[in-house]
Each structure stands twice: as structure tokens, then as C-alpha cells.
Short mmCIF file of C-alpha atoms in Angstrom, two decimals:
data_model
loop_
_atom_site.label_atom_id
_atom_site.label_comp_id
_atom_site.label_asym_id
_atom_site.label_seq_id
_atom_site.Cartn_x
_atom_site.Cartn_y
_atom_site.Cartn_z
CA UNK A 248 19.32 -5.40 -9.79
CA UNK A 249 21.79 -8.24 -10.10
CA UNK A 250 21.13 -9.55 -6.60
CA UNK A 251 18.04 -9.42 -4.42
CA UNK A 252 18.28 -10.62 -0.81
CA UNK A 253 15.24 -12.11 0.91
CA UNK A 254 14.75 -10.93 4.50
CA UNK A 255 11.92 -12.20 6.76
CA UNK A 256 9.56 -9.39 7.72
CA UNK A 257 9.43 -10.79 11.25
CA UNK A 258 13.18 -10.20 11.74
CA UNK A 259 13.53 -6.40 11.90
CA UNK A 260 16.93 -6.74 13.55
CA UNK A 261 18.22 -7.98 10.16
CA UNK A 262 16.96 -4.99 8.15
CA UNK A 263 19.87 -2.57 8.85
CA UNK A 264 22.47 -5.25 8.20
CA UNK A 265 20.83 -6.23 4.93
CA UNK A 266 20.58 -2.59 3.91
CA UNK A 267 24.32 -2.14 4.51
CA UNK A 268 25.22 -5.26 2.49
CA UNK A 269 26.21 -5.69 -1.14
CA UNK A 270 22.83 -6.76 -2.54
CA UNK A 271 21.38 -4.43 -5.17
CA UNK A 272 17.89 -4.92 -3.71
CA UNK A 273 16.17 -6.17 -0.58
CA UNK A 274 13.08 -8.35 -0.84
CA UNK A 275 11.37 -8.25 2.53
CA UNK A 276 8.97 -11.13 2.94
CA UNK A 277 5.54 -11.00 4.59
CA UNK A 278 4.44 -14.31 3.08
CA UNK A 279 6.13 -17.70 3.52
CA UNK A 280 8.90 -16.55 5.84
CA UNK A 281 6.45 -15.21 8.47
CA UNK A 282 4.41 -17.42 10.79
CA UNK A 283 0.65 -16.83 10.77
CA UNK A 284 0.71 -15.60 14.35
CA UNK A 285 3.25 -12.88 13.50
CA UNK A 286 1.74 -11.46 10.29
CA UNK A 287 0.45 -8.24 11.88
CA UNK A 288 3.70 -7.65 13.75
CA UNK A 289 5.76 -8.22 10.61
CA UNK A 290 3.75 -5.83 8.43
CA UNK A 291 4.07 -3.10 11.08
CA UNK A 292 7.84 -3.67 11.17
CA UNK A 293 8.13 -3.53 7.41
CA UNK A 294 5.94 -0.44 7.01
CA UNK A 295 8.08 1.46 9.51
CA UNK A 296 11.28 0.29 7.85
CA UNK A 297 10.17 1.39 4.38
CA UNK A 298 9.26 4.83 5.65
CA UNK A 299 12.66 5.20 7.33
CA UNK A 300 14.72 3.68 4.52
CA UNK A 301 12.88 5.69 1.86
CA UNK A 302 13.80 8.92 3.61
CA UNK A 303 17.42 7.80 3.87
CA UNK A 304 17.80 7.37 0.06
CA UNK A 305 19.88 4.20 0.35
CA UNK A 306 20.28 3.55 -3.36
CA UNK A 307 18.95 0.00 -2.97
CA UNK A 308 15.68 -1.16 -4.44
CA UNK A 309 13.19 -2.02 -1.70
CA UNK A 310 10.74 -4.79 -2.56
CA UNK A 311 8.09 -6.39 -0.35
CA UNK A 312 6.49 -9.74 -1.00
CA UNK A 313 2.99 -9.51 0.41
CA UNK A 314 0.60 -12.32 1.22
CA UNK A 315 -1.52 -13.62 -1.66
CA UNK A 316 -4.69 -11.88 -2.75
CA UNK A 317 -6.92 -14.68 -1.47
CA UNK A 318 -5.58 -14.45 2.11
CA UNK A 319 -7.02 -12.22 4.85
CA UNK A 320 -3.70 -10.40 5.02
CA UNK A 321 -3.39 -8.93 1.52
CA UNK A 322 -5.29 -5.64 1.95
CA UNK A 323 -3.63 -4.93 5.33
CA UNK A 324 -0.20 -5.69 3.87
CA UNK A 325 -0.78 -3.29 1.00
CA UNK A 326 -2.06 -0.53 3.30
CA UNK A 327 1.02 -0.88 5.49
CA UNK A 328 3.68 -0.81 2.79
CA UNK A 329 2.33 1.52 0.11
CA UNK A 330 4.38 4.56 1.03
CA UNK A 331 7.43 6.48 -0.24
CA UNK A 332 10.45 4.20 -0.34
CA UNK A 333 8.69 1.14 -1.77
CA UNK A 334 10.08 0.30 -5.20
CA UNK A 335 8.18 -2.89 -6.05
CA UNK A 336 5.32 -4.86 -4.57
CA UNK A 337 5.96 -8.56 -5.12
CA UNK A 338 2.65 -10.38 -5.73
CA UNK A 339 2.85 -14.13 -5.07
CA UNK A 340 1.06 -16.85 -6.97
CA UNK A 341 -0.19 -14.67 -9.80
CA UNK A 342 -2.46 -16.82 -11.96
CA UNK A 343 -5.14 -14.79 -13.75
CA UNK A 344 -5.54 -11.36 -15.28
CA UNK A 345 -8.61 -10.74 -13.11
CA UNK A 346 -6.61 -11.55 -10.00
CA UNK A 347 -3.81 -9.13 -10.92
CA UNK A 348 -6.29 -6.38 -11.74
CA UNK A 349 -8.06 -6.94 -8.42
CA UNK A 350 -4.72 -6.54 -6.67
CA UNK A 351 -4.09 -3.30 -8.58
CA UNK A 352 -7.46 -1.96 -7.37
CA UNK A 353 -6.45 -2.59 -3.77
CA UNK A 354 -3.13 -0.85 -4.37
CA UNK A 355 -4.89 2.13 -5.96
CA UNK A 356 -7.14 2.47 -2.90
CA UNK A 357 -4.07 2.46 -0.67
CA UNK A 358 -2.43 5.14 -2.83
CA UNK A 359 -5.54 7.34 -2.61
CA UNK A 360 -5.64 6.86 1.15
CA UNK A 361 -2.01 7.95 1.40
CA UNK A 362 -2.89 11.22 -0.36
CA UNK A 363 -1.89 12.68 -3.74
CA UNK A 364 1.34 14.15 -2.42
CA UNK A 365 2.54 11.05 -0.59
CA UNK A 366 3.77 8.91 -3.51
CA UNK A 367 5.93 10.35 -6.30
CA UNK A 368 4.84 7.59 -8.71
CA UNK A 369 2.43 4.64 -8.80
CA UNK A 370 3.55 1.44 -7.08
CA UNK A 371 4.77 -1.15 -9.60
CA UNK A 372 4.44 -4.92 -9.34
CA UNK A 373 6.76 -7.88 -9.60
CA UNK A 374 4.60 -10.94 -10.34
CA UNK A 375 5.62 -14.38 -9.11
CA UNK A 376 5.16 -17.11 -11.69
CA UNK A 377 4.93 -20.19 -9.47
CA UNK A 378 1.95 -22.28 -10.59
CA UNK A 379 1.28 -24.20 -13.82
CA UNK A 380 -1.56 -21.87 -14.70
CA UNK A 381 0.52 -18.80 -13.99
CA UNK A 382 3.29 -20.16 -16.22
CA UNK A 383 0.83 -20.88 -19.04
CA UNK A 384 -0.65 -17.37 -18.83
CA UNK A 385 2.57 -15.53 -17.99
CA UNK A 386 2.58 -13.28 -21.07
CA UNK A 387 -1.02 -12.22 -20.45
CA UNK A 388 -0.27 -11.50 -16.80
CA UNK A 389 2.80 -9.44 -17.67
CA UNK A 390 0.83 -7.32 -20.13
CA UNK A 391 -2.40 -6.82 -18.17
CA UNK A 392 -1.40 -3.58 -16.40
CA UNK A 393 1.17 -0.82 -16.95
CA UNK A 394 2.08 -1.30 -13.31
CA UNK A 395 3.76 -4.64 -14.05
CA UNK A 396 7.53 -4.20 -13.92
CA UNK A 397 8.65 -7.82 -14.13
CA UNK A 398 8.07 -11.55 -13.72
CA UNK A 399 9.88 -13.69 -11.17
CA UNK A 400 10.12 -17.47 -11.05
CA UNK A 401 9.01 -19.29 -7.89
CA UNK A 402 10.58 -22.72 -8.30
CA UNK A 403 9.51 -24.24 -4.99
CA UNK A 404 5.78 -23.63 -5.40
CA UNK A 405 5.92 -24.57 -9.06
CA UNK A 406 7.98 -27.76 -8.86
CA UNK A 407 7.41 -29.36 -5.46
CA UNK A 408 3.63 -30.08 -5.71
CA UNK A 409 4.23 -31.69 -9.12
CA UNK A 410 7.21 -33.80 -7.91
CA UNK A 411 9.46 -32.15 -10.49
CA UNK A 412 13.10 -32.40 -9.44
CA UNK A 413 14.35 -28.93 -8.56
CA UNK A 414 17.81 -29.70 -9.89
CA UNK A 415 16.66 -31.10 -13.25
CA UNK A 416 18.49 -28.80 -15.72
CA UNK A 417 16.01 -29.37 -18.52
CA UNK A 418 13.03 -28.49 -16.32
CA UNK A 419 14.72 -25.39 -14.94
CA UNK A 420 15.78 -24.24 -18.41
CA UNK A 421 12.30 -24.79 -19.85
CA UNK A 422 10.69 -22.65 -17.14
CA UNK A 423 13.34 -19.95 -17.44
CA UNK A 424 12.90 -19.70 -21.21
CA UNK A 425 9.09 -19.62 -20.95
CA UNK A 426 9.16 -16.83 -18.36
CA UNK A 427 11.81 -14.87 -20.24
CA UNK A 428 9.88 -14.98 -23.49
CA UNK A 429 6.64 -14.01 -21.72
CA UNK A 430 8.40 -11.06 -20.11
CA UNK A 431 9.93 -10.10 -23.44
CA UNK A 432 6.55 -10.13 -25.15
CA UNK A 433 5.20 -7.72 -22.54
CA UNK A 434 8.32 -5.56 -22.45
CA UNK A 435 9.07 -6.19 -18.76
CA UNK A 436 12.07 -7.78 -17.05
CA UNK A 437 12.47 -11.40 -15.96
CA UNK A 438 14.04 -12.27 -12.62
CA UNK A 439 15.32 -15.64 -11.51
CA UNK A 440 14.11 -17.33 -8.33
CA UNK A 441 15.81 -18.70 -5.25
CA UNK A 442 18.30 -21.56 -4.90
CA UNK A 443 17.70 -23.26 -1.57
CA UNK A 444 20.97 -25.17 -1.09
CA UNK A 445 22.99 -22.39 0.48
CA UNK A 446 26.10 -24.58 0.78
CA UNK A 447 26.21 -25.36 -2.95
CA UNK A 448 27.85 -22.21 -4.27
CA UNK A 449 28.78 -23.85 -7.57
CA UNK A 450 25.21 -24.99 -8.15
CA UNK A 451 23.90 -21.48 -7.45
CA UNK A 452 26.45 -19.93 -9.79
CA UNK A 453 25.78 -22.43 -12.57
CA UNK A 454 22.03 -21.75 -12.43
CA UNK A 455 22.63 -18.00 -12.35
CA UNK A 456 24.82 -18.27 -15.44
CA UNK A 457 22.02 -20.03 -17.33
CA UNK A 458 19.62 -17.25 -16.27
CA UNK A 459 22.04 -14.58 -17.46
CA UNK A 460 22.48 -16.26 -20.84
CA UNK A 461 18.70 -16.19 -21.19
CA UNK A 462 18.54 -12.47 -20.48
CA UNK A 463 17.37 -12.44 -16.86
CA UNK A 464 18.04 -9.29 -14.86
CA UNK A 465 19.39 -11.06 -11.79
CA UNK A 466 18.85 -13.85 -9.27
CA UNK A 467 17.31 -14.02 -5.83
CA UNK A 468 19.45 -14.71 -2.77
CA UNK A 469 18.20 -16.41 0.37
CA UNK A 470 21.51 -16.04 2.19
CA UNK A 471 24.11 -13.25 2.18
CA UNK A 472 26.73 -15.70 0.90
CA UNK A 473 24.88 -15.83 -2.43
CA UNK A 474 25.04 -12.07 -3.04
CA UNK A 475 28.62 -12.00 -4.32
CA UNK A 476 27.88 -14.92 -6.65
CA UNK A 477 24.90 -13.13 -8.22
CA UNK A 478 26.79 -9.84 -8.50
CA UNK A 479 29.67 -11.59 -10.24
CA UNK A 480 27.50 -13.48 -12.72
CA UNK A 481 25.17 -10.63 -13.65
CA UNK A 482 27.84 -8.10 -14.49
CA UNK A 483 29.04 -7.64 -18.07
CA UNK A 484 32.47 -9.13 -18.65
CA UNK A 485 35.33 -6.89 -19.74
CA UNK A 486 35.22 -8.57 -23.15
CA UNK A 487 31.48 -7.90 -23.49
CA UNK A 488 31.92 -4.26 -22.52
CA UNK A 489 34.76 -3.74 -24.97
CA UNK A 490 32.79 -5.37 -27.81
CA UNK A 491 29.68 -3.33 -26.98
CA UNK A 492 31.67 -0.10 -27.11
CA UNK A 493 33.04 -1.07 -30.51
CA UNK A 494 29.50 -1.85 -31.70
CA UNK A 495 28.28 1.59 -30.61
CA UNK A 496 31.24 3.29 -32.27
CA UNK A 497 30.56 1.38 -35.48
CA UNK A 498 26.85 2.20 -35.26
CA UNK A 499 27.58 5.92 -35.14
CA UNK A 500 29.87 5.63 -38.15
CA UNK A 501 27.33 3.53 -40.05
CA UNK A 502 24.55 6.00 -39.36
CA UNK A 503 26.68 8.82 -40.72
CA UNK A 504 27.26 6.77 -43.89
CA UNK A 505 23.64 5.65 -44.16
CA UNK A 506 24.48 1.97 -43.70
CA UNK A 507 22.01 -0.36 -41.93
CA UNK A 508 24.12 -3.48 -41.37
CA UNK A 509 27.91 -3.73 -40.94
CA UNK A 510 30.71 -5.87 -39.50
CA UNK A 511 32.17 -5.62 -35.99
CA UNK A 512 34.82 -8.12 -34.84
CA UNK A 513 33.95 -10.33 -37.80
CA UNK A 514 30.23 -10.46 -36.96
CA UNK A 515 27.31 -8.93 -38.82
CA UNK A 516 25.65 -6.22 -36.71
CA UNK A 517 22.36 -4.35 -37.13
CA UNK A 518 19.66 -2.73 -34.95
CA UNK A 519 18.96 -5.51 -32.40
CA UNK A 520 22.70 -5.95 -31.71
CA UNK A 521 23.07 -2.20 -31.19
CA UNK A 522 20.24 -2.17 -28.68
CA UNK A 523 21.89 -5.00 -26.75
CA UNK A 524 25.20 -3.15 -26.80
CA UNK A 525 23.47 -0.05 -25.42
CA UNK A 526 22.11 -2.09 -22.51
CA UNK A 527 25.54 -3.61 -21.77
CA UNK A 528 27.27 -0.23 -21.81
CA UNK A 529 24.57 1.40 -19.65
CA UNK A 530 24.88 -1.44 -17.12
CA UNK A 531 28.67 -1.20 -17.13
CA UNK A 532 28.54 2.53 -16.51
CA UNK A 533 26.02 2.12 -13.68
CA UNK A 534 28.40 -0.38 -12.03
CA UNK A 535 31.44 1.83 -12.61
CA UNK A 536 32.98 -0.59 -15.11
CA UNK A 537 33.08 1.73 -18.12
#
């Protein structure tokens, strides 16, 4: 999931075009991108789209950002979208373990209402880390339910109320590292947030490159022009793929000889490096690069 394109839930005419695009995932928004007066209309549009897209087996991940738990829309959003075809439910403004568990209870009720045969597997969650408290408790949030698939940074909600400059590299890096380590502790993925200046392609790419170096899975896109940038950054380079293949070859030889640590390309390699190489090669094969 190198790239994830946000699409407003109130713009159903954009759904087919987004589905046909190059993004690895679609993140359909029922929260900030939808006016209060159009919430019910948007959730009906999105529920119908998920049902149709799920049956079509598009190969893209379908994600829906619902309204927050403390809004009057949350339960209705969940009831509308919990159906075959939904890959992740994106929960905004996650702050406490109790809050996340309460959201899971609502999701479980929606799953029971859909019937035991309706959903092949439980709905998983992508938690937005976009408040100071959520950032401080990110590792606890990520580990509080087996339904948690990943953590995603929400820069706007996190930075703007605190008057933190969005383009301050040190601030961005600090948040990225904190979220990545929290996700790593819980064994879930970390996903980078949006970059609002659509015309600044170099700025988007530079931020995406930092996220990739920190082990993020991919970066959000708020405009189709950002998709190619994310896809380019979050693919293994030819050099990385070649090195990873040599690591795996060396690992097989070392195992046969009973050796735990060994040299590849002049670098000492052991178990953690092998696991990273396995991820790189698996990603490359999924993208048709190896």
C-alpha cells in the first residue's frame, strides 16, 4: 500500500475514476471532507460503492475514514460500511484504549447484524494519531486490540492547534519516529499522513522519502498527482532488491553450514537483516520487480 488516495464520500462521481487509477488503496472520507448536511447522503453512497467494488475484486485496498466516536454519525457510518469489500476502517482522533475498545464494540455489533456469512473476516482498524494524547499513548492504542492493523499520522489536527509549523523538518521527523516505534512495538504498520501543498511535488517527495527511511508502509495522497510520487518512493530500488536477494542466498548457505552471522557485500548480516531482506523481496515480487 505505497499510495492511498483520499476521496470525499460526498463525491460518488469520483469513485470509479479513483478505482481505475494507480493508487494502491482508496481512502474514502466520511469525516472532514463531508459537510454536516451531507453526512447521511455520503454514507449511503459509500456503503453502496463498497458493496459493488467488493464484488468486483478490484485488487485495491478499500478504506473508509468514519466520523469520530463522539459524534452522532459514528454508529451509522459503521453500520453502512461494514460489509464485504471493506479492507480497513479508519478511526480518526484515537486517543484512549477505552475509546478504541468502544469503537470495536460498535463494529462487532455491525458484524453480527450483517450475519455470520456476510463477512469473511473481522473488520480491521487503521488508527489516526492526530492529537498530543494520542501520540503519547500510540503504542498502547496500537496494541489494545487484535483488530488494529496500523497507525496513521494526522499532521493537520496534530500541528495546527498547537501552532507547530507543518513544514518544520524536525517536528515532522519526531512525530514520524514516535509513531513508527509505537507501531513497531505493537507489530502493526505505520502509514504517513497527507501533504496539503499539492503544487509542491518536491516537498511531497522529500517527506515521503523520510517516511520510507523510517520504515513507513506508504504515504497518503490528497490529489491524483501525488500517487506517482508515492509509488516511486515506496518501491524498493533495483540496488536494494539485488542486495536483498544476495542476503537471502547467503542466509540459505549459512544455515546449511550452521553459521549465525556472515558477510554480504562487505557488511555483517544476521537474523534482523535477513527479515528485512525477506520483506524487500516479497514487496518486489508483488510489484513485479523481481
